CSV table of C-alpha atoms in Angstrom, one decimal:
chain,number,residue,atom,x,y,z
A,280,UNK,CA,0.0,0.0,0.0
A,281,UNK,CA,1.1,3.5,-0.8
A,282,UNK,CA,0.5,6.2,1.9
A,283,UNK,CA,1.1,9.8,2.6
A,284,UNK,CA,1.0,11.6,6.0
A,285,UNK,CA,0.1,15.3,6.2
A,286,UNK,CA,1.0,16.8,9.5
A,287,UNK,CA,-0.3,20.1,10.9
A,288,UNK,CA,0.3,21.8,14.2
A,289,UNK,CA,2.4,21.1,17.3
A,290,UNK,CA,5.5,18.9,17.9
A,291,UNK,CA,3.3,16.3,19.6
A,292,UNK,CA,1.4,16.0,16.3
A,293,UNK,CA,4.7,15.5,14.6
A,294,UNK,CA,5.7,12.7,16.9
A,295,UNK,CA,2.4,11.0,16.5
A,296,UNK,CA,2.5,11.3,12.7
A,297,UNK,CA,6.1,10.0,12.5
A,298,UNK,CA,5.2,7.0,14.6
A,299,UNK,CA,2.5,6.0,12.2
A,300,UNK,CA,4.7,6.6,9.2
A,301,UNK,CA,7.6,4.6,10.7
A,302,UNK,CA,5.4,1.7,11.6
A,303,UNK,CA,3.9,1.5,8.1
A,304,UNK,CA,7.3,1.8,6.4
A,305,UNK,CA,8.7,-1.0,8.7
A,306,UNK,CA,5.7,-3.1,7.6
A,307,UNK,CA,6.7,-2.8,3.9
A,308,UNK,CA,4.3,0.0,2.9
A,309,UNK,CA,5.6,2.8,0.7
A,310,UNK,CA,5.5,6.5,1.5
A,311,UNK,CA,4.6,8.6,-1.5
A,312,UNK,CA,3.0,11.9,-2.5
A,313,UNK,CA,-0.7,12.8,-1.9
A,314,UNK,CA,-1.3,12.4,-5.6
A,315,UNK,CA,-0.2,8.8,-5.7
A,316,UNK,CA,-1.3,7.5,-2.3
A,317,UNK,CA,-3.9,4.9,-1.6
A,318,UNK,CA,-4.2,6.2,2.0
A,319,UNK,CA,-3.8,9.9,3.1
A,320,UNK,CA,-3.6,10.5,6.9
A,321,UNK,CA,-4.2,14.2,7.9
A,322,UNK,CA,-3.2,14.9,11.5
A,323,UNK,CA,-5.2,18.1,12.2
A,324,UNK,CA,-4.7,21.1,14.4
A,325,UNK,CA,-7.2,23.6,15.9
A,326,UNK,CA,-5.2,25.6,18.4
A,327,UNK,CA,-6.2,28.8,16.7
A,328,UNK,CA,-8.7,30.0,14.1
A,329,UNK,CA,-6.0,30.3,11.6
A,330,UNK,CA,-4.9,26.7,12.3
A,331,UNK,CA,-8.4,25.5,11.8
A,332,UNK,CA,-8.5,27.2,8.4
A,333,UNK,CA,-5.3,25.6,7.3
A,334,UNK,CA,-6.6,22.2,8.4
A,335,UNK,CA,-9.8,22.5,6.3
A,336,UNK,CA,-7.7,23.6,3.4
A,337,UNK,CA,-5.3,20.7,3.7
A,338,UNK,CA,-8.2,18.1,3.7
A,339,UNK,CA,-9.9,19.7,0.7
A,340,UNK,CA,-6.5,19.7,-1.1
A,341,UNK,CA,-6.0,16.0,-0.4
A,342,UNK,CA,-9.5,15.3,-1.9
A,343,UNK,CA,-8.8,17.5,-4.9
A,344,UNK,CA,-5.4,16.1,-5.9
A,345,UNK,CA,-6.4,12.5,-5.5
A,346,UNK,CA,-9.7,11.1,-6.6
A,347,UNK,CA,-9.4,7.6,-5.1
A,348,UNK,CA,-7.5,7.6,-1.8
A,349,UNK,CA,-9.1,7.0,1.5
A,350,UNK,CA,-8.6,10.1,3.6
A,351,UNK,CA,-8.3,9.6,7.4
A,352,UNK,CA,-8.5,12.7,9.5
A,353,UNK,CA,-7.4,12.6,13.1
A,354,UNK,CA,-6.2,15.1,15.7
A,355,UNK,CA,-7.6,18.1,17.4
A,356,UNK,CA,-9.6,19.8,14.7
A,357,UNK,CA,-11.2,16.5,13.6
A,358,UNK,CA,-12.0,15.7,17.2
A,359,UNK,CA,-13.8,19.0,17.7
A,360,UNK,CA,-15.9,18.8,14.4
A,361,UNK,CA,-15.8,15.3,13.0
A,362,UNK,CA,-19.1,15.8,11.2
A,363,UNK,CA,-17.7,18.7,9.1
A,364,UNK,CA,-14.8,16.6,7.8
A,365,UNK,CA,-16.8,13.5,7.1
A,366,UNK,CA,-19.4,15.6,5.3
A,367,UNK,CA,-16.8,16.8,2.8
A,368,UNK,CA,-16.6,13.5,0.9
A,369,UNK,CA,-17.6,9.8,1.4
A,370,UNK,CA,-13.9,9.0,1.3
A,371,UNK,CA,-13.1,11.0,4.5
A,372,UNK,CA,-13.2,9.1,7.7
A,373,UNK,CA,-12.6,10.5,11.2
A,374,UNK,CA,-10.5,8.3,13.5
A,375,UNK,CA,-9.7,9.3,17.1
A,376,UNK,CA,-6.1,9.4,18.1
A,377,UNK,CA,-6.5,6.4,20.4
A,378,UNK,CA,-7.8,4.3,17.5
A,379,UNK,CA,-5.5,5.6,14.7
A,380,UNK,CA,-3.0,2.7,14.9
A,381,UNK,CA,-5.7,0.0,14.7
A,382,UNK,CA,-7.5,1.8,11.8
A,383,UNK,CA,-4.3,2.4,9.9
A,384,UNK,CA,-3.2,-1.2,10.2
A,385,UNK,CA,-6.6,-2.4,9.0
A,386,UNK,CA,-6.3,-0.1,6.0
A,387,UNK,CA,-2.8,-1.3,5.2
A,388,UNK,CA,-3.7,-5.0,5.8
A,389,UNK,CA,-1.1,-5.3,8.5
A,390,UNK,CA,-1.6,-8.6,10.4
A,391,UNK,CA,1.3,-8.4,12.9
A,392,UNK,CA,2.5,-5.3,14.7
A,393,UNK,CA,6.2,-5.0,14.5
A,394,UNK,CA,7.7,-2.7,17.1
A,395,UNK,CA,8.6,0.7,15.6
A,396,UNK,CA,12.2,1.4,16.1
A,397,UNK,CA,13.6,3.8,13.6
A,398,UNK,CA,13.5,4.0,9.8
A,399,UNK,CA,16.0,5.7,7.6
A,400,UNK,CA,14.0,8.9,7.8
A,401,UNK,CA,13.9,8.9,11.6
A,402,UNK,CA,17.5,8.0,12.6
A,403,UNK,CA,18.9,11.3,14.0
A,404,UNK,CA,16.2,12.8,16.3
A,405,UNK,CA,13.1,11.0,17.3
A,406,UNK,CA,10.2,12.1,19.5
A,407,UNK,CA,8.7,10.0,22.2
A,408,UNK,CA,5.3,11.0,23.5
A,409,UNK,CA,5.0,10.4,27.2
A,410,UNK,CA,1.8,12.3,28.0
A,411,UNK,CA,-1.4,13.5,26.3
A,412,UNK,CA,-4.2,15.9,27.2
A,413,UNK,CA,-4.3,19.0,29.5
A,414,UNK,CA,-6.0,19.8,32.8
A,415,UNK,CA,-5.6,23.6,32.3
A,416,UNK,CA,-8.1,25.8,30.5
A,417,UNK,CA,-6.4,28.9,29.1
A,418,UNK,CA,-9.0,31.2,27.8
A,419,UNK,CA,-7.5,31.4,24.3
A,420,UNK,CA,-7.1,27.6,23.9
A,421,UNK,CA,-9.4,24.7,23.0
A,422,UNK,CA,-6.9,21.9,23.0
A,423,UNK,CA,-8.0,20.7,26.4
A,424,UNK,CA,-11.4,20.1,24.9
A,425,UNK,CA,-10.0,18.3,21.8
A,426,UNK,CA,-7.4,16.2,23.7
A,427,UNK,CA,-9.2,15.7,27.0
A,428,UNK,CA,-7.7,15.4,30.5
A,429,UNK,CA,-4.1,14.7,31.1
A,430,UNK,CA,-3.1,11.0,30.7
A,431,UNK,CA,0.4,9.6,31.2
A,432,UNK,CA,1.9,6.5,29.7
A,433,UNK,CA,3.4,3.9,31.9
A,434,UNK,CA,7.0,4.6,32.7
A,435,UNK,CA,8.2,1.0,31.9
A,436,UNK,CA,6.7,1.4,28.4
A,437,UNK,CA,8.5,4.7,27.9
A,438,UNK,CA,11.8,3.4,29.1
A,439,UNK,CA,11.5,0.3,26.9
A,440,UNK,CA,10.8,2.5,23.8
A,441,UNK,CA,13.8,4.8,24.6
A,442,UNK,CA,16.1,1.8,25.0
A,443,UNK,CA,14.9,0.3,21.7
A,444,UNK,CA,15.4,3.6,19.9
A,445,UNK,CA,18.9,4.1,21.3
A,446,UNK,CA,19.8,0.5,20.3
A,447,UNK,CA,18.5,1.3,16.8
A,448,UNK,CA,21.0,4.1,16.5
A,449,UNK,CA,18.9,7.2,17.3
A,450,UNK,CA,21.2,9.8,18.7
A,451,UNK,CA,18.7,12.3,20.2
A,452,UNK,CA,15.3,11.4,21.8
A,453,UNK,CA,12.9,14.3,22.5
A,454,UNK,CA,10.4,13.7,25.3
A,455,UNK,CA,7.1,15.4,24.4
A,456,UNK,CA,3.6,15.8,25.6
A,457,UNK,CA,0.7,18.2,25.4
A,458,UNK,CA,1.4,19.2,29.0
A,459,UNK,CA,4.7,17.3,29.6
A,460,UNK,CA,5.4,18.7,33.0
A,461,UNK,CA,2.1,17.2,34.3
A,462,UNK,CA,3.5,13.6,33.7
A,463,UNK,CA,2.4,11.5,36.7
A,464,UNK,CA,2.3,7.7,37.1
A,465,UNK,CA,0.0,7.1,40.1
A,466,UNK,CA,-2.5,9.3,41.9
A,467,UNK,CA,-1.8,13.0,41.3
A,468,UNK,CA,-2.1,13.9,45.0
A,469,UNK,CA,0.2,11.0,46.0
A,470,UNK,CA,3.6,12.5,46.9
A,471,UNK,CA,5.2,9.2,46.0
A,472,UNK,CA,3.7,9.1,42.5
A,473,UNK,CA,6.4,9.0,39.8
A,474,UNK,CA,6.8,12.3,38.0
A,475,UNK,CA,8.8,13.7,35.2
A,476,UNK,CA,12.2,14.0,37.0
A,477,UNK,CA,12.0,10.4,38.2
A,478,UNK,CA,10.9,9.2,34.7
A,479,UNK,CA,14.0,11.0,33.3
A,480,UNK,CA,16.2,9.4,35.9
A,481,UNK,CA,14.9,5.9,34.9
A,482,UNK,CA,15.6,6.6,31.3
A,483,UNK,CA,19.1,7.8,31.9
A,484,UNK,CA,19.9,4.8,34.0
A,485,UNK,CA,18.6,2.4,31.4
A,486,UNK,CA,20.6,3.7,28.4
A,487,UNK,CA,24.2,4.1,27.6
A,488,UNK,CA,26.1,7.1,28.9
A,489,UNK,CA,29.1,8.7,27.1
A,490,UNK,CA,31.8,7.3,24.9
A,491,UNK,CA,35.6,7.4,25.4
A,492,UNK,CA,35.6,10.8,23.7
A,493,UNK,CA,33.0,12.2,26.1
A,494,UNK,CA,30.3,12.3,23.4
A,495,UNK,CA,26.9,11.0,24.5
A,496,UNK,CA,25.8,7.7,23.0
A,497,UNK,CA,22.3,9.1,23.0
A,498,UNK,CA,21.1,12.4,24.4
A,499,UNK,CA,17.7,13.4,25.6
A,500,UNK,CA,15.9,16.7,25.1
A,501,UNK,CA,12.9,17.8,27.2
A,502,UNK,CA,10.2,19.4,25.2
A,503,UNK,CA,7.9,22.2,26.5
A,504,UNK,CA,7.2,22.4,30.3
A,505,UNK,CA,4.7,24.8,31.9
A,506,UNK,CA,6.4,27.2,34.4
A,507,UNK,CA,4.4,25.9,37.3
A,508,UNK,CA,5.5,22.3,36.6
A,509,UNK,CA,9.3,23.1,36.8
A,510,UNK,CA,10.6,21.6,40.1
A,511,UNK,CA,13.9,21.9,41.9
A,512,UNK,CA,14.4,18.2,41.1
A,513,UNK,CA,14.2,18.9,37.4
A,514,UNK,CA,16.8,21.6,37.6
A,515,UNK,CA,19.1,19.4,39.7
A,516,UNK,CA,18.8,16.6,37.2
A,517,UNK,CA,19.6,18.8,34.2
A,518,UNK,CA,22.6,20.3,36.1
A,519,UNK,CA,23.9,16.8,37.1
A,520,UNK,CA,23.7,15.3,33.6
A,521,UNK,CA,25.4,17.6,31.1
A,522,UNK,CA,25.7,16.2,27.6
A,523,UNK,CA,23.2,13.5,28.2
A,524,UNK,CA,20.3,15.8,29.1
A,525,UNK,CA,20.3,18.8,26.8
A,526,UNK,CA,20.7,22.2,28.5
A,527,UNK,CA,17.7,23.6,26.8
A,528,UNK,CA,14.0,23.9,27.8
A,529,UNK,CA,11.0,25.4,26.2
A,530,UNK,CA,9.2,27.5,28.8
A,531,UNK,CA,6.0,29.2,27.6
A,532,UNK,CA,5.6,32.7,28.8
A,533,UNK,CA,2.6,33.9,26.6
A,534,UNK,CA,2.7,37.4,28.0
A,535,UNK,CA,4.7,39.5,30.4
A,536,UNK,CA,1.7,41.6,31.5
A,537,UNK,CA,0.1,40.7,34.9
A,538,UNK,CA,-3.3,41.8,33.6
A,539,UNK,CA,-3.1,39.8,30.3
A,540,UNK,CA,-1.7,36.6,32.1
A,541,UNK,CA,-4.6,36.8,34.5
A,542,UNK,CA,-7.1,37.2,31.7
A,543,UNK,CA,-5.5,34.3,29.8
A,544,UNK,CA,-6.0,32.2,33.0
A,545,UNK,CA,-2.3,31.4,33.2
A,546,UNK,CA,-1.4,30.3,36.7
A,547,UNK,CA,1.6,32.6,37.3
A,548,UNK,CA,2.7,36.2,37.0
A,549,UNK,CA,5.8,37.8,35.4
A,550,UNK,CA,7.7,38.0,38.7
A,551,UNK,CA,7.3,34.2,39.2
A,552,UNK,CA,8.4,33.6,35.7
A,553,UNK,CA,11.5,35.8,35.8
A,554,UNK,CA,12.5,34.3,39.2
A,555,UNK,CA,12.3,30.8,37.7
A,556,UNK,CA,14.5,31.8,34.7
A,557,UNK,CA,17.0,33.4,37.1
A,558,UNK,CA,17.2,30.2,39.1
A,559,UNK,CA,17.6,28.1,36.0
A,560,UNK,CA,20.6,30.1,34.8
A,561,UNK,CA,22.1,30.0,38.3
A,562,UNK,CA,21.8,26.2,38.7
A,563,UNK,CA,22.3,24.9,35.2
A,564,UNK,CA,25.4,26.4,33.6
A,565,UNK,CA,25.0,27.1,29.9
A,566,UNK,CA,21.2,26.8,30.1
A,567,UNK,CA,19.2,28.0,27.1
A,568,UNK,CA,15.5,28.8,27.2
A,569,UNK,CA,13.0,29.3,24.4
A,570,UNK,CA,9.4,30.5,24.8
A,571,UNK,CA,6.0,31.2,23.2
A,572,UNK,CA,4.4,34.6,23.3
A,573,UNK,CA,1.0,35.6,22.1
A,574,UNK,CA,0.7,39.2,20.9
A,575,UNK,CA,-2.5,41.1,20.5
A,576,UNK,CA,-4.6,39.1,23.0
A,577,UNK,CA,-8.0,40.9,23.5
A,578,UNK,CA,-7.6,44.0,25.5
A,579,UNK,CA,-3.8,44.0,25.3
A,580,UNK,CA,-2.6,47.7,25.5
A,581,UNK,CA,0.7,49.1,24.3
A,582,UNK,CA,1.7,49.2,28.0
A,583,UNK,CA,0.9,45.5,28.3
A,584,UNK,CA,3.0,44.8,25.3
A,585,UNK,CA,5.9,46.8,26.6
A,586,UNK,CA,5.8,44.8,29.8
A,587,UNK,CA,6.1,41.6,27.6
A,588,UNK,CA,9.2,43.1,25.8
A,589,UNK,CA,10.8,43.9,29.2
A,590,UNK,CA,10.2,40.4,30.5
A,591,UNK,CA,11.7,38.9,27.4
A,592,UNK,CA,14.8,41.0,27.6
A,593,UNK,CA,15.2,40.1,31.3
A,594,UNK,CA,14.9,36.4,30.5
A,595,UNK,CA,17.3,36.5,27.6
A,596,UNK,CA,15.6,33.8,25.6
A,597,UNK,CA,17.5,32.1,22.8
A,598,UNK,CA,14.4,31.9,20.7
A,599,UNK,CA,10.9,33.5,20.9
A,600,UNK,CA,8.1,31.8,19.0
A,601,UNK,CA,5.8,34.7,18.2
A,602,UNK,CA,2.0,34.1,17.7
A,603,UNK,CA,-0.3,36.9,16.8
A,604,UNK,CA,-3.5,36.2,18.6
A,605,UNK,CA,-5.9,34.2,16.4
A,606,UNK,CA,-9.6,34.1,17.4
A,607,UNK,CA,-10.7,30.5,18.1
A,608,UNK,CA,-14.4,30.0,18.3
A,609,UNK,CA,-15.5,28.2,21.4
A,610,UNK,CA,-13.0,29.8,23.7
A,611,UNK,CA,-13.8,32.6,26.2
A,612,UNK,CA,-11.3,34.9,24.6
A,613,UNK,CA,-13.2,34.7,21.3
A,614,UNK,CA,-16.3,36.1,22.9
A,615,UNK,CA,-14.6,39.3,24.0
A,616,UNK,CA,-15.5,42.6,22.4
A,617,UNK,CA,-12.1,44.2,22.8
A,618,UNK,CA,-10.4,42.4,20.0
A,619,UNK,CA,-7.1,44.0,18.7
A,620,UNK,CA,-6.9,45.4,15.2
A,621,UNK,CA,-5.0,43.1,12.7
A,622,UNK,CA,-2.5,45.9,11.9
A,623,UNK,CA,-1.7,46.4,15.6
A,624,UNK,CA,-1.1,42.7,16.1
A,625,UNK,CA,1.1,42.6,13.0
A,626,UNK,CA,3.2,45.5,14.2
A,627,UNK,CA,3.7,44.0,17.7
A,628,UNK,CA,4.6,40.6,16.2
A,629,UNK,CA,7.2,42.2,14.0
A,630,UNK,CA,8.7,44.1,16.9
A,631,UNK,CA,8.9,41.0,19.1
A,632,UNK,CA,10.4,39.0,16.3
A,633,UNK,CA,13.1,41.6,15.9
A,634,UNK,CA,13.8,41.3,19.7
A,635,UNK,CA,13.9,37.5,19.3
A,636,UNK,CA,16.7,37.9,16.7
A,637,UNK,CA,18.6,40.3,19.0
A,638,UNK,CA,18.3,38.0,22.0
A,639,UNK,CA,19.4,34.9,19.9
A,640,UNK,CA,22.5,36.7,18.9
A,641,UNK,CA,23.2,37.8,22.5
A,642,UNK,CA,22.7,34.2,23.7
A,643,UNK,CA,25.2,33.0,21.2
A,644,UNK,CA,27.7,35.7,22.1
A,645,UNK,CA,27.5,34.7,25.8
A,646,UNK,CA,28.7,31.3,24.8
A,647,UNK,CA,31.9,32.5,23.3
A,648,UNK,CA,34.8,30.3,24.3
A,649,UNK,CA,32.6,27.4,25.5
A,650,UNK,CA,31.9,24.1,23.9
A,651,UNK,CA,28.8,22.0,23.3
A,652,UNK,CA,28.2,18.7,21.6
A,653,UNK,CA,26.6,19.2,18.2
A,654,UNK,CA,24.5,16.6,16.5
A,655,UNK,CA,24.9,16.6,12.7
A,656,UNK,CA,21.5,16.5,11.0
A,657,UNK,CA,22.4,17.3,7.4
A,658,UNK,CA,25.3,18.3,5.2
A,659,UNK,CA,27.2,21.0,7.1
A,660,UNK,CA,24.3,21.5,9.6
A,661,UNK,CA,24.1,20.5,13.2
A,662,UNK,CA,22.2,21.3,16.4
A,663,UNK,CA,24.0,21.9,19.7
A,664,UNK,CA,22.6,21.1,23.2
A,665,UNK,CA,21.3,24.7,23.6
A,666,UNK,CA,19.2,24.2,20.4
A,667,UNK,CA,21.1,26.6,18.2
A,668,UNK,CA,21.8,25.5,14.7
A,669,UNK,CA,25.5,25.7,13.8
A,670,UNK,CA,27.6,25.0,10.7
A,671,UNK,CA,30.0,22.1,10.7
A,672,UNK,CA,32.2,20.5,8.0
A,673,UNK,CA,30.2,18.8,5.2
A,674,UNK,CA,32.4,15.7,5.5
A,675,UNK,CA,30.9,14.8,8.9
A,676,UNK,CA,28.2,12.1,8.7
A,677,UNK,CA,24.6,12.6,9.7
A,678,UNK,CA,24.1,11.3,13.2
A,679,UNK,CA,27.6,12.0,14.4
A,680,UNK,CA,28.4,14.1,17.4
A,681,UNK,CA,31.1,16.7,17.1
A,682,UNK,CA,32.4,19.0,19.8
A,683,UNK,CA,31.4,22.5,18.8
A,684,UNK,CA,33.5,25.5,20.1
A,685,UNK,CA,31.7,28.8,20.2
A,686,UNK,CA,33.9,31.4,18.5
A,687,UNK,CA,35.1,34.4,20.4
A,688,UNK,CA,33.9,37.5,18.6
A,689,UNK,CA,30.8,37.5,16.3
A,690,UNK,CA,28.2,34.9,17.0
A,691,UNK,CA,27.7,32.1,14.6
A,692,UNK,CA,24.3,31.6,13.0
């Protein structure tokens, strides 16, 4: 069978889509273009109104360019409005995430489930989803409705998967989840329940450390963790395991304004956030932090935006992912009458992206004279622990670790 996966949205979607693709490839099915596929899988996104539009366009495109393929839609947008997608064409079928593997195998006539390790397209960096769903209810977001309550995978299953991936030659494993920091095996109120730092410790103890040259055999990268979920134990673990546990974390800010954060229903304020960042830099040498920021949230004033700029400068992020607020029907923020004009959102987004570039260069400059292990991911291209992309010799093979020395003087892009 020939298949094509279309992925939209977050990194968790990417992990889920890659898992299905790898499994089908390992079973002898061929990955191809949408035009030539017998099965098209569209992993949808609905985090914003704009994402919803892109999802609908992607499904219509699949139907238009291929007049015979079965089109399976899954993911957040499809979960919210399955009737719409199935009403587009008799060939469209909605399949919930929890049933996607079973339905895909049935379509591909797979009779035995071989364990997914890594195919040629997934050898360098592979994501492992350890958690799904979210118990928060930010006023701009509908993902908690689409994904449901937070659910964590059993730790033994996760460790087994990481060991298998490492044995297959994967060099970097990214732990991901919709609300990764809420990982909990056991009752949430039980102080003895296994949480993210303990899971990481189990994984590190179960896989190889570093080679004779000091390079990691396999390294781990933690995905996005909500500020309130960062614990002293997590900081201590990152500080105690350089090289093996990447000195980088994605820490969503969303706004630097006390008023806007409260109206977003984010459970912290700017003072809490900046204090957390300060402690990270004190306790984990060489730590790099990236973030998400929404600009133009309903009611955001210029003063609110200036507060966001100030917090971003104080935190010294190595990367800011800038999102102009996009109205998502069904969320409290969408009902507000004080929506921000598109031109104002565009202006603020441009100014914040300019600051992001400035802070990225400053973060690189701070690293002058230091070294990090860089994972080669393409001809002349590698990613260091701090998640900056750097340039290496084109003779170095994909998947190799090289010791990168940050130059003194101008920062490297």
